[in-house]
CSV table of C-alpha atoms in Angstrom, one decimal:
chain,number,residue,atom,x,y,z
A,1,GLU,CA,6.8,3.3,-6.4
A,2,VAL,CA,6.4,2.1,-2.8
A,3,GLN,CA,6.0,-1.6,-2.8
A,4,LEU,CA,6.0,-4.6,-0.4
A,5,VAL,CA,6.2,-8.2,-1.6
A,6,GLU,CA,5.7,-11.1,0.8
A,7,SER,CA,7.0,-14.6,0.1
A,8,GLY,CA,7.8,-17.8,1.9
A,9,GLY,CA,4.3,-19.1,2.5
A,10,GLY,CA,3.3,-22.8,2.1
A,11,LEU,CA,2.1,-25.9,3.8
A,12,VAL,CA,3.6,-26.9,7.1
A,13,GLN,CA,2.7,-29.5,9.7
A,14,PRO,CA,1.5,-28.5,13.2
A,15,GLY,CA,4.6,-27.9,15.4
A,16,GLY,CA,6.7,-26.9,12.4
A,17,SER,CA,8.4,-23.7,11.5
A,18,LEU,CA,8.3,-21.3,8.6
A,19,ARG,CA,10.0,-18.0,7.8
A,20,LEU,CA,8.1,-15.4,5.8
A,21,SER,CA,9.9,-12.5,4.0
A,22,CYS,CA,8.7,-9.0,3.2
A,23,ALA,CA,10.8,-7.3,0.5
A,24,ALA,CA,10.6,-3.5,0.4
A,25,SER,CA,11.2,-1.2,-2.5
A,26,GLY,CA,10.7,2.5,-3.3
A,27,PHE,CA,11.4,3.7,0.3
A,28,SER,CA,14.0,3.4,3.0
A,29,LEU,CA,13.1,0.3,5.1
A,30,SER,CA,15.3,1.4,8.0
A,31,ASP,CA,13.3,4.6,8.4
A,32,HIS,CA,10.0,2.9,8.7
A,33,TYR,CA,7.9,0.7,11.0
A,34,ILE,CA,6.6,-2.5,9.5
A,35,ASP,CA,3.5,-4.5,10.7
A,36,TRP,CA,2.5,-8.0,10.0
A,37,VAL,CA,-1.2,-8.7,9.7
A,38,ARG,CA,-3.0,-12.0,9.0
A,39,GLN,CA,-6.3,-13.1,7.8
A,40,ALA,CA,-7.6,-16.6,8.4
A,41,PRO,CA,-9.9,-18.1,5.7
A,42,GLY,CA,-13.2,-16.3,5.7
A,43,LYS,CA,-12.3,-14.2,8.7
A,44,GLY,CA,-11.3,-10.6,9.5
A,45,LEU,CA,-7.9,-9.0,9.9
A,46,GLU,CA,-5.7,-9.7,12.9
A,47,TRP,CA,-2.6,-7.8,13.8
A,48,VAL,CA,0.4,-10.1,14.4
A,49,GLY,CA,3.3,-7.8,15.3
A,50,ARG,CA,5.3,-4.7,14.6
A,51,SER,CA,9.0,-3.8,14.0
A,52,ARG,CA,9.9,-0.3,14.8
A,53,ASN,CA,12.5,1.6,12.8
A,54,LYS,CA,16.3,2.1,13.2
A,55,VAL,CA,15.8,5.3,15.3
A,56,ASN,CA,13.8,3.2,17.7
A,57,SER,CA,16.3,0.4,17.7
A,58,TYR,CA,14.1,-2.0,15.7
A,59,THR,CA,12.2,-3.0,18.8
A,60,THR,CA,9.2,-5.2,18.4
A,61,GLU,CA,5.6,-5.7,19.6
A,62,TYR,CA,3.5,-8.9,19.3
A,63,ALA,CA,0.0,-10.1,19.6
A,64,ALA,CA,-0.6,-12.3,22.6
A,65,SER,CA,-1.6,-15.2,20.3
A,66,VAL,CA,1.9,-15.3,18.7
A,67,LYS,CA,4.2,-14.0,21.4
A,68,GLY,CA,7.0,-16.4,22.2
A,69,ARG,CA,6.4,-18.3,18.9
A,70,PHE,CA,6.9,-15.6,16.3
A,71,THR,CA,9.9,-13.3,15.8
A,72,ILE,CA,10.3,-10.3,13.5
A,73,SER,CA,13.7,-9.4,12.3
A,74,ARG,CA,15.2,-7.3,9.6
A,75,ASP,CA,18.0,-7.2,7.1
A,76,ASP,CA,18.1,-3.6,5.9
A,77,SER,CA,21.0,-4.3,3.5
A,78,ASN,CA,18.7,-6.7,1.7
A,79,LYS,CA,15.7,-4.4,2.1
A,80,SER,CA,13.9,-7.2,3.7
A,81,LEU,CA,12.0,-8.0,6.9
A,82,TYR,CA,11.2,-11.5,8.2
A,83,LEU,CA,8.6,-13.2,10.3
A,84,GLN,CA,10.0,-16.4,11.8
A,85,MET,CA,7.2,-18.6,12.9
A,86,LYS,CA,7.7,-21.6,15.2
A,87,SER,CA,5.5,-24.1,17.0
A,88,LEU,CA,2.9,-23.5,14.4
A,89,LYS,CA,-0.7,-24.4,15.1
A,90,THR,CA,-3.6,-25.1,12.8
A,91,GLU,CA,-5.1,-21.7,13.9
A,92,ASP,CA,-2.1,-19.9,12.4
A,93,THR,CA,-3.4,-20.8,8.9
A,94,ALA,CA,-4.0,-17.5,7.2
A,95,VAL,CA,-2.8,-15.1,4.5
A,96,TYR,CA,0.0,-13.0,6.0
A,97,TYR,CA,0.4,-9.4,4.9
A,98,CYS,CA,3.2,-7.0,5.7
A,99,ALA,CA,2.3,-3.3,5.8
A,100,ARG,CA,4.4,-0.1,6.1
A,101,ALA,CA,3.4,2.1,9.1
A,102,VAL,CA,4.0,5.8,9.1
A,103,ALA,CA,3.8,8.4,11.8
A,104,GLY,CA,0.9,10.7,12.2
A,105,PRO,CA,1.2,14.2,13.7
A,106,LEU,CA,2.7,14.5,17.2
A,107,GLN,CA,0.1,14.1,19.9
A,108,GLY,CA,1.4,15.2,23.2
A,109,PHE,CA,4.8,13.5,23.5
A,110,TYR,CA,4.1,10.7,21.1
A,111,TYR,CA,3.8,9.8,17.4
A,112,TYR,CA,1.2,7.2,16.5
A,113,TYR,CA,1.9,5.0,13.5
A,114,TYR,CA,-0.8,3.9,11.0
A,115,MET,CA,-0.5,1.5,8.1
A,116,ASP,CA,-0.5,3.1,4.7
A,117,VAL,CA,0.9,0.6,2.1
A,118,TRP,CA,0.2,-3.2,2.1
A,119,GLY,CA,1.8,-6.1,0.3
A,120,LYS,CA,-0.4,-8.6,-1.5
A,121,GLY,CA,0.1,-11.3,1.1
A,122,THR,CA,1.5,-14.9,1.3
A,123,ALA,CA,-0.6,-17.9,2.3
A,124,VAL,CA,0.3,-20.2,5.2
A,125,THR,CA,-1.4,-23.5,5.7
A,126,VAL,CA,-0.8,-25.5,8.9
A,127,SER,CA,-2.1,-28.9,8.5
A,128,SER,CA,-1.1,-32.6,8.9
B,1,ASP,CA,-7.0,-4.9,25.0
B,2,ILE,CA,-9.2,-2.4,23.1
B,3,GLN,CA,-12.2,-3.9,21.4
B,4,MET,CA,-13.4,-2.4,18.2
B,5,THR,CA,-17.0,-3.0,17.3
B,6,GLN,CA,-18.3,-2.3,13.8
B,7,SER,CA,-21.9,-2.0,12.8
B,8,PRO,CA,-23.6,-3.2,10.8
B,9,SER,CA,-21.7,-6.4,9.9
B,10,SER,CA,-23.2,-6.2,6.5
B,11,LEU,CA,-25.5,-3.9,4.5
B,12,SER,CA,-27.2,-3.9,1.2
B,13,ALA,CA,-27.1,-0.7,-0.9
B,14,SER,CA,-27.5,0.6,-4.4
B,15,VAL,CA,-25.2,2.7,-6.6
B,16,GLY,CA,-25.7,6.3,-5.7
B,17,ASP,CA,-26.7,5.6,-2.1
B,18,ARG,CA,-25.1,7.3,0.9
B,19,VAL,CA,-23.6,4.6,3.2
B,20,THR,CA,-22.5,5.1,6.8
B,21,ILE,CA,-20.5,2.5,8.8
B,22,THR,CA,-19.9,2.9,12.6
B,23,CYS,CA,-17.0,1.8,14.7
B,24,ARG,CA,-16.9,2.0,18.5
B,25,ALA,CA,-13.8,1.6,20.6
B,26,SER,CA,-14.1,0.0,24.1
B,27,GLN,CA,-12.0,2.9,25.5
B,28,GLY,CA,-10.8,6.2,24.2
B,29,ILE,CA,-8.3,6.2,21.4
B,30,SER,CA,-8.2,9.9,20.6
B,31,ASN,CA,-8.2,10.1,16.8
B,32,CYS,CA,-5.9,7.0,16.2
B,33,LEU,CA,-8.4,5.3,13.9
B,34,ALA,CA,-7.9,4.0,10.4
B,35,TRP,CA,-10.2,2.6,7.8
B,36,PHE,CA,-9.4,0.0,5.2
B,37,GLN,CA,-11.2,-1.4,2.2
B,38,GLN,CA,-10.8,-5.0,1.1
B,39,LYS,CA,-12.1,-6.7,-2.0
B,40,PRO,CA,-12.3,-10.5,-2.3
B,41,GLY,CA,-8.9,-12.2,-2.8
B,42,LYS,CA,-7.1,-8.8,-2.5
B,43,ALA,CA,-5.0,-7.1,0.1
B,44,PRO,CA,-6.6,-4.4,2.2
B,45,LYS,CA,-6.3,-0.8,0.9
B,46,SER,CA,-5.8,2.2,3.2
B,47,LEU,CA,-8.6,4.7,3.0
B,48,ILE,CA,-8.4,7.0,6.0
B,49,HIS,CA,-6.1,7.6,9.0
B,50,ALA,CA,-6.3,9.9,12.0
B,51,ALA,CA,-10.1,9.3,11.9
B,52,SER,CA,-10.7,11.8,9.1
B,53,SER,CA,-7.6,12.2,6.9
B,54,LEU,CA,-8.0,10.8,3.4
B,55,GLN,CA,-5.1,8.7,2.1
B,56,SER,CA,-3.6,10.1,-1.1
B,57,GLY,CA,-5.5,9.0,-4.2
B,58,VAL,CA,-8.7,8.0,-2.3
B,59,PRO,CA,-11.9,9.5,-3.8
B,60,SER,CA,-13.5,12.4,-1.9
B,61,ARG,CA,-16.8,10.5,-1.7
B,62,PHE,CA,-15.1,8.7,1.3
B,63,SER,CA,-15.0,10.6,4.6
B,64,GLY,CA,-14.4,9.8,8.2
B,65,SER,CA,-15.3,11.4,11.4
B,66,GLY,CA,-15.2,10.9,15.2
B,67,SER,CA,-12.9,11.0,18.1
B,68,GLY,CA,-12.5,9.3,21.5
B,69,THR,CA,-14.7,6.1,21.2
B,70,ASP,CA,-17.2,6.7,18.3
B,71,PHE,CA,-16.2,6.9,14.7
B,72,THR,CA,-18.0,6.8,11.3
B,73,LEU,CA,-17.0,6.1,7.7
B,74,THR,CA,-19.3,7.6,5.1
B,75,ILE,CA,-19.4,6.9,1.4
B,76,SER,CA,-21.5,9.8,0.0
B,77,CYS,CA,-22.4,8.4,-3.4
B,78,LEU,CA,-21.8,4.6,-3.7
B,79,GLN,CA,-20.0,3.5,-6.8
B,80,PRO,CA,-19.9,0.0,-8.3
B,81,GLU,CA,-16.2,-0.3,-7.3
B,82,ASP,CA,-17.1,0.4,-3.6
B,83,PHE,CA,-18.7,-2.9,-3.0
B,84,ALA,CA,-16.3,-4.5,-0.6
B,85,THR,CA,-15.6,-5.2,3.1
B,86,TYR,CA,-14.5,-2.3,5.3
B,87,TYR,CA,-12.5,-2.5,8.5
B,88,CYS,CA,-11.7,0.0,11.2
B,89,GLN,CA,-8.5,-0.3,13.2
B,90,GLU,CA,-7.2,1.5,16.2
B,91,TYR,CA,-3.5,2.3,16.5
B,92,ASN,CA,-3.4,4.1,19.8
B,93,THR,CA,-2.5,1.1,22.0
B,94,TYR,CA,-0.9,-2.3,21.7
B,95,PRO,CA,-2.1,-4.8,20.7
B,96,LEU,CA,-3.4,-3.0,17.6
B,97,THR,CA,-7.0,-4.2,16.9
B,98,PHE,CA,-9.3,-4.3,14.0
B,99,GLY,CA,-13.1,-4.2,13.9
B,100,GLY,CA,-14.9,-7.3,12.6
B,101,GLY,CA,-15.6,-5.7,9.2
B,102,THR,CA,-18.7,-4.5,7.3
B,103,LYS,CA,-19.5,-6.1,4.0
B,104,VAL,CA,-21.2,-3.7,1.6
B,105,GLU,CA,-23.1,-5.5,-1.0
B,106,ILE,CA,-25.8,-4.9,-3.6
């Protein structure tokens, strides 16, 4: 069974750091893109960032709201992906989800990747 | 950034109703559009990708259509378990963006 499990959430003070983990099972992590998506209390979904697969050199993309503060990394040997969060702000308070992204059919010269399996999320609270 | 506008933001419906939710992109995204269902306190669930392709295991009462900038999600015969919030999301261009959500309630 394809599964993603997030962990590492908790309470942190503004300006602090936290590292979230996303453990993958039932598929080869190195072959897949992984997204991080967050949801502030009572709000909608917000894309945070993406890690491409090994074939694409694990390159990353980030939302403007977190660029320069958040970093996505991987440890394929441990079947895990990480979201390192620094300089946290109160507006980063949210449930954070990781999601596997898979390729759709080739369109022109490109594949476009959509999210198909989500973890259950881990809650992050930034507060003094 | 591409803006995704969903309408309505909420709707009231009854079991057996046909429900349609609209999503409009601020610029063309081909068919790079996904739909997700989320119930309170739960993670989103993938329903549709490529605007109209049903994810494995999703009931056939769900369908999607559209291309370019205008898309729809239709639930042909609403079931009790379908009361939830639905989100569209474009995956054509970074940053990936979600619509604001449509809450389907009784």
